[in-house]
Coordinates of C-alpha atoms in Angstrom, one line a residue:
X10 CA -159.7 21.9 -52.6
X11 CA -160.9 24.1 -55.4
X12 CA -164.3 23.8 -57.1
X13 CA -163.0 22.3 -60.3
X14 CA -161.1 19.3 -58.7
X15 CA -162.6 15.8 -59.0
X16 CA -162.2 15.5 -55.2
X17 CA -164.3 18.5 -54.6
X18 CA -167.0 17.4 -57.0
X19 CA -167.2 14.0 -55.3
X20 CA -167.5 15.7 -51.9
X21 CA -170.2 17.9 -53.2
X22 CA -172.2 14.9 -54.4
X23 CA -171.7 13.2 -51.1
X24 CA -172.8 16.2 -49.1
X25 CA -175.8 16.7 -51.4
X26 CA -176.9 13.2 -50.6
X27 CA -176.3 13.6 -46.9
X28 CA -178.3 16.9 -46.6
X29 CA -181.6 15.0 -47.0
X30 CA -181.3 12.9 -43.9
X31 CA -180.2 15.9 -41.9
X32 CA -183.3 17.8 -43.0
X33 CA -185.4 14.7 -42.0
X34 CA -183.8 14.6 -38.5
X35 CA -184.3 18.4 -38.1
X36 CA -187.9 17.8 -39.1
X37 CA -188.5 16.0 -35.8
X38 CA -189.2 19.5 -34.3
X39 CA -187.4 22.5 -32.9
X40 CA -188.3 21.4 -29.3
X41 CA -185.3 19.0 -29.6
X42 CA -182.8 21.8 -29.9
X43 CA -182.4 22.5 -26.2
X44 CA -182.0 18.9 -24.9
X45 CA -179.7 17.9 -27.8
X46 CA -177.8 21.1 -27.2
X47 CA -177.2 20.0 -23.7
X48 CA -176.2 16.5 -24.8
X49 CA -173.7 17.9 -27.4
X50 CA -172.2 19.9 -24.6
X51 CA -171.0 16.7 -23.0
X52 CA -168.5 16.5 -25.9
X53 CA -167.5 20.1 -25.9
X54 CA -164.1 21.5 -25.2
X55 CA -165.3 23.4 -22.1
X56 CA -167.0 20.4 -20.5
X57 CA -164.0 18.1 -21.3
X58 CA -161.6 20.5 -19.8
X59 CA -163.6 20.7 -16.6
X60 CA -164.0 16.9 -16.4
X61 CA -160.3 16.3 -17.0
X62 CA -159.3 18.7 -14.3
X63 CA -161.9 17.2 -11.9
X64 CA -160.6 13.7 -12.5
X65 CA -156.9 14.7 -12.2
X66 CA -157.2 17.0 -9.2
X67 CA -160.0 15.4 -7.2
X68 CA -160.5 11.7 -8.2
X69 CA -157.5 9.8 -9.4
X70 CA -154.3 11.6 -10.5
X71 CA -152.9 8.7 -12.6
X72 CA -156.1 8.2 -14.5
X73 CA -156.6 11.9 -15.0
X74 CA -153.1 12.4 -16.4
X75 CA -153.4 9.5 -18.9
X76 CA -156.9 10.7 -19.9
X77 CA -155.6 14.2 -20.4
X78 CA -152.9 13.1 -22.7
X79 CA -155.2 10.8 -24.7
X80 CA -157.9 13.4 -25.2
X81 CA -155.7 16.3 -26.0
X82 CA -153.5 14.3 -28.4
X83 CA -156.7 13.1 -30.1
X84 CA -157.7 16.8 -30.4
X85 CA -154.5 17.6 -32.1
X86 CA -155.1 14.8 -34.6
X87 CA -158.6 16.0 -35.2
X88 CA -157.7 19.6 -35.9
X89 CA -154.8 18.6 -38.1
X90 CA -157.2 16.5 -40.2
X91 CA -159.7 19.3 -40.4
X92 CA -157.0 21.6 -41.5
X93 CA -155.9 19.2 -44.3
X94 CA -159.3 18.2 -45.6
X95 CA -161.2 21.6 -45.5
X96 CA -164.6 20.0 -45.2
X97 CA -167.8 22.0 -45.1
X98 CA -170.5 21.9 -42.4
X99 CA -174.1 21.3 -43.4
X100 CA -175.3 24.8 -42.8
X101 CA -172.4 26.1 -44.8
X102 CA -173.2 23.9 -47.7
X103 CA -177.0 24.2 -47.8
X104 CA -179.2 27.2 -46.8
X105 CA -182.0 24.7 -46.1
X106 CA -180.1 23.3 -43.0
X107 CA -180.8 25.1 -39.8
X108 CA -177.8 25.9 -37.7
X109 CA -178.9 25.2 -34.1
X110 CA -175.3 25.8 -32.9
X111 CA -172.4 28.1 -34.1
X112 CA -169.3 26.4 -35.5
X113 CA -166.6 28.2 -37.5
X114 CA -163.9 25.6 -38.0
X115 CA -163.9 23.0 -40.8
X116 CA -166.1 20.0 -40.3
X117 CA -164.5 16.6 -41.0
X118 CA -163.8 14.7 -38.9
X119 CA -166.3 15.5 -36.1
X120 CA -164.4 16.7 -33.1
X121 CA -167.3 15.9 -30.7
X122 CA -167.6 12.4 -32.1
X123 CA -163.9 11.8 -31.8
X124 CA -163.3 13.4 -28.4
X125 CA -166.3 11.7 -26.8
X126 CA -165.2 8.3 -28.2
X127 CA -161.8 8.7 -26.6
X128 CA -163.0 10.3 -23.4
X129 CA -166.1 8.2 -22.5
X130 CA -164.6 5.1 -24.2
X131 CA -161.5 5.3 -22.0
X132 CA -163.5 5.8 -18.8
X133 CA -165.9 3.0 -19.8
X134 CA -163.2 0.5 -20.6
X135 CA -161.1 1.4 -17.5
X136 CA -164.2 1.0 -15.3
X137 CA -164.2 -2.7 -15.9
X138 CA -168.0 -2.6 -15.9
X139 CA -170.2 -3.6 -18.8
X140 CA -172.9 -1.3 -17.6
X141 CA -170.6 1.7 -17.5
X142 CA -169.2 0.8 -20.9
X143 CA -172.7 0.4 -22.3
X144 CA -173.7 3.8 -20.9
X145 CA -170.5 5.3 -22.4
X146 CA -171.4 3.9 -25.8
X147 CA -175.0 5.2 -25.5
X148 CA -173.8 8.7 -24.6
X149 CA -171.4 8.8 -27.6
X150 CA -174.3 7.8 -29.9
X151 CA -176.5 10.5 -28.5
X152 CA -173.7 13.1 -28.9
X153 CA -173.2 12.0 -32.5
X154 CA -177.0 12.3 -33.1
X155 CA -177.0 15.8 -31.6
X156 CA -174.3 16.9 -34.1
X157 CA -176.5 15.8 -37.0
X158 CA -179.7 17.4 -35.6
X159 CA -177.9 20.7 -34.8
X160 CA -176.9 20.9 -38.4
X161 CA -173.1 21.2 -37.7
X162 CA -172.0 17.8 -39.1
X163 CA -172.7 15.5 -42.0
X164 CA -173.0 11.8 -41.3
X165 CA -169.6 11.3 -43.0
X166 CA -168.1 13.8 -40.6
X167 CA -169.5 11.8 -37.6
X168 CA -168.4 8.4 -39.0
X169 CA -164.9 9.8 -39.6
X170 CA -164.7 11.2 -36.1
X171 CA -165.8 7.8 -34.6
X172 CA -163.3 5.9 -36.7
X173 CA -160.4 8.2 -35.8
X174 CA -161.5 8.2 -32.1
X175 CA -161.6 4.4 -32.0
X176 CA -158.1 4.3 -33.6
X177 CA -156.7 6.8 -31.1
X178 CA -158.3 5.0 -28.2
X179 CA -157.0 1.6 -29.3
X180 CA -153.5 2.9 -29.9
X181 CA -153.5 4.6 -26.5
X182 CA -154.7 1.6 -24.6
X183 CA -152.3 -0.7 -26.5
X184 CA -149.2 1.4 -26.0
X185 CA -149.7 3.7 -23.0
X186 CA -147.8 1.5 -20.5
X187 CA -144.8 0.9 -22.8
X188 CA -144.6 4.5 -23.9
X189 CA -144.8 5.7 -20.2
X190 CA -142.0 3.4 -19.1
X191 CA -139.9 4.6 -22.1
X192 CA -140.7 8.3 -21.3
X193 CA -139.6 8.0 -17.7
X194 CA -136.2 6.7 -18.7
X195 CA -135.5 9.7 -20.9
X196 CA -133.1 12.4 -19.9
X197 CA -134.5 15.9 -19.3
X198 CA -133.2 17.1 -22.6
X199 CA -134.7 14.1 -24.4
X200 CA -138.2 14.3 -23.0
X201 CA -138.3 18.0 -23.4
X202 CA -137.3 17.7 -27.0
X203 CA -139.9 15.0 -27.6
X204 CA -142.7 17.0 -25.9
X205 CA -141.8 20.0 -28.1
X206 CA -141.6 17.9 -31.3
X207 CA -145.1 16.3 -30.9
X208 CA -146.6 19.6 -30.0
X209 CA -144.9 21.9 -32.6
X210 CA -144.7 19.6 -35.7
X211 CA -148.5 19.4 -36.3
X212 CA -148.7 23.2 -36.1
X213 CA -145.8 23.6 -38.5
X214 CA -147.3 21.0 -40.9
X215 CA -150.7 22.9 -40.9
X216 CA -149.0 26.3 -41.5
X217 CA -147.0 24.9 -44.4
X218 CA -150.2 23.3 -45.9
X219 CA -152.2 26.5 -45.6
X220 CA -149.4 28.6 -46.9
X221 CA -148.2 26.5 -49.8
X222 CA -151.0 24.2 -50.8
X223 CA -154.2 26.0 -49.8
X224 CA -153.0 29.6 -50.1
X225 CA -155.6 30.5 -52.7
X226 CA -158.5 28.7 -51.1
X227 CA -161.9 30.3 -51.0
X228 CA -165.3 28.9 -50.1
X229 CA -166.7 27.3 -53.3
X230 CA -169.7 28.8 -55.0
X231 CA -171.5 25.6 -54.4
X232 CA -171.6 26.3 -50.7
X233 CA -174.9 28.2 -50.5
X234 CA -175.2 28.5 -46.8
X235 CA -173.8 30.7 -44.1
X236 CA -170.0 30.2 -44.5
X237 CA -168.0 32.0 -41.7
X238 CA -165.4 34.6 -42.7
X239 CA -162.2 32.6 -42.0
X240 CA -162.7 28.9 -41.3
X241 CA -159.1 28.1 -42.1
X242 CA -157.9 30.6 -39.5
X243 CA -160.3 29.3 -36.9
X244 CA -159.1 25.7 -37.6
X245 CA -155.5 26.7 -37.3
X246 CA -156.1 28.5 -34.0
X247 CA -157.9 25.3 -32.7
X248 CA -154.9 23.2 -33.6
X249 CA -152.5 25.6 -31.9
X250 CA -154.7 25.6 -28.9
X251 CA -154.7 21.8 -28.3
X252 CA -151.0 21.5 -29.2
X253 CA -150.2 24.1 -26.7
X254 CA -152.2 22.3 -24.1
X255 CA -150.4 19.0 -25.1
X256 CA -147.0 20.6 -24.6
X257 CA -148.0 22.1 -21.2
X258 CA -149.5 18.8 -20.0
X259 CA -146.5 16.7 -21.0
X260 CA -144.0 19.0 -19.4
X261 CA -146.1 19.5 -16.3
X262 CA -146.8 15.8 -15.7
X263 CA -143.2 14.9 -16.2
X264 CA -142.0 17.6 -13.7
X265 CA -144.7 16.5 -11.2
X266 CA -143.5 12.9 -11.5
X267 CA -140.0 14.1 -10.7
X268 CA -141.2 15.8 -7.6
X269 CA -142.9 12.7 -6.3
X270 CA -146.3 13.1 -8.0
X271 CA -149.4 13.9 -5.8
X272 CA -152.4 12.1 -4.4
X273 CA -156.0 13.1 -5.4
X274 CA -157.3 11.5 -2.3
X275 CA -158.6 13.5 0.7
X276 CA -161.7 14.8 2.4
X277 CA -164.5 16.0 0.2
X278 CA -164.0 19.6 1.4
X279 CA -160.3 19.4 0.3
X280 CA -161.2 18.0 -3.1
X281 CA -163.8 20.7 -3.6
X282 CA -161.3 23.4 -2.6
X283 CA -158.8 22.1 -5.0
X284 CA -161.3 22.2 -7.9
X285 CA -162.4 25.7 -7.0
X286 CA -158.8 27.1 -6.6
X287 CA -157.5 25.3 -9.7
X288 CA -160.4 26.4 -12.0
X289 CA -160.3 29.9 -10.7
X290 CA -156.7 30.3 -12.0
X291 CA -157.7 28.7 -15.4
X292 CA -160.5 31.2 -15.7
X293 CA -158.2 34.1 -14.9
X294 CA -155.7 33.1 -17.5
X295 CA -158.5 32.8 -20.1
X296 CA -159.9 36.3 -19.2
X297 CA -156.4 37.7 -19.4
X298 CA -156.0 36.1 -22.9
X299 CA -159.3 37.7 -24.0
X300 CA -158.3 41.1 -22.7
X301 CA -154.7 41.2 -23.9
X302 CA -154.9 39.2 -27.1
X303 CA -158.6 39.6 -28.2
X304 CA -157.7 41.7 -31.2
X305 CA -155.3 39.3 -32.9
X306 CA -156.1 37.4 -36.0
X307 CA -154.5 34.8 -38.3
X308 CA -151.2 33.3 -37.3
X309 CA -150.7 35.8 -34.5
X310 CA -153.9 34.6 -32.8
X311 CA -152.9 31.0 -33.3
X312 CA -149.5 31.6 -31.8
X313 CA -151.0 33.5 -28.8
X314 CA -153.4 30.6 -28.2
X315 CA -150.5 28.1 -28.2
X316 CA -148.7 30.1 -25.6
X317 CA -151.7 30.7 -23.4
X318 CA -152.9 27.1 -23.4
X319 CA -149.4 25.9 -22.7
X320 CA -149.5 28.0 -19.5
X321 CA -153.0 26.8 -18.7
X322 CA -152.0 23.1 -19.1
X323 CA -148.8 23.7 -17.2
X324 CA -150.7 25.1 -14.3
X325 CA -153.3 22.3 -14.4
X326 CA -150.7 19.5 -14.6
X327 CA -147.9 20.9 -12.3
X328 CA -148.6 24.3 -10.8
X329 CA -152.0 23.4 -9.3
X330 CA -150.9 20.0 -7.8
X331 CA -147.8 21.6 -6.3
X332 CA -149.9 24.4 -4.8
X333 CA -152.3 21.8 -3.4
X334 CA -149.5 19.9 -1.7
X335 CA -147.8 23.0 -0.3
X336 CA -151.1 24.4 1.0
X337 CA -152.1 21.2 2.7
X338 CA -155.0 20.5 0.4
X339 CA -153.2 17.3 -1.0
X340 CA -150.3 15.1 -0.2
X341 CA -147.7 13.1 -2.0
X342 CA -148.8 9.5 -2.6
X343 CA -146.4 8.1 0.0
X344 CA -147.6 10.6 2.6
X345 CA -151.2 9.7 1.9
X346 CA -150.6 6.0 2.2
X347 CA -148.6 6.6 5.5
X348 CA -151.5 8.6 6.9
X349 CA -154.0 5.9 6.0
X350 CA -151.9 3.2 7.5
X351 CA -151.4 5.2 10.7
X352 CA -155.1 5.8 11.1
X353 CA -155.8 2.1 10.6
X354 CA -153.2 1.2 13.3
X355 CA -154.7 3.7 15.7

C-alpha cells in the first residue's frame, strides 16, 4: 500500500483518529505497564505453546490435539492477513505513542486478540460452565486492553482480531467432528497431501504477494514513529513458523492415531515428568535453531523457521507421546482403561 493510494490515505485518517484514545489510555500511568505486560503474555506465542503442550501431554490428549489445530490454524490465518494488509502499529505511526512492548511484524489483525479468542473461547465453551466462559471472556477483554495500552495495536487491529478469532472458533466448533471423521478415512497419501497443501499454500501466497504486488513497498513518510527495519520479512517468518507447526502437528497427530493414540491420564509425578521431558526437547530444538540459523534473513530465515517448527510440532504431537508410552510415563487409552478397571475390581 503506497502513500498515494486512496486505501492508504483512508487508513492514515483512521489511525490518526485512533491515536488519541491510545494516548488517553496510556495516560492512566506507567505503573500499569508491568501488570498489563503480564496479562498480554497470556496471549503470547510462548505461553500458548506451553499451555497447548500441557493440555495435550498432561491433561486430555483429545482436547489438546483439537485445541492445537484450532489455535495454530488461526495463527496461520492471522499472519497471512497481516502479510496482505501491511498495517502499521501505533508506535510506528506516531512518535507520541509509547511502545511498552517490542513488536516488529505488521499490526492488523491483532494476533493476541485473535489467538486468545480461539484459545480461551474454546476452553470456556468446552468446559460447559458459564462461570468459566465468563472468565474466558473477561480474560480476552483484558488482553485486548493490554494491547492498546502497550501501544502495539490500534482499536481497529483488536476488533479485526476479535472478529477473525470468533469466525475461526465458530468454524472449528461447527465442523471439527465432520472434518475429523473425513480425515480419518483418507489414505496415507491423501492426508499427507492435504496436510502439505494447507501448510504450504498460505506461505506460497504470501511470497507471491510480497514479490509481485508489494515488491516496492517501503514505510510511508506519514509513519513518524519507530518503524522496524523489515516488518515484511518478520511477518513472513511468522507465517512460515505457524505453518510449519501446523504441518508437523497434522502429521504427528495422524501418525499417533494410527499407533493407537495415547492417554494423558496418570499420576501427578508422571504428568510432571512428561511435561519436563517434552519441553526440554522443545527448548533444545529452539536453541539449536538460534545457534545454527541465527544469521539468516529474508526468505532463508522463513524457510528455516518452517523446517524447525515442523520438527518441533512433530516432536510434540508424535515423538513425545510415543516416548512417554515406551518409557512407561503414559499408556495407550485401552491400557489405561484396563488398568483402571482392574484396580476397581481389586
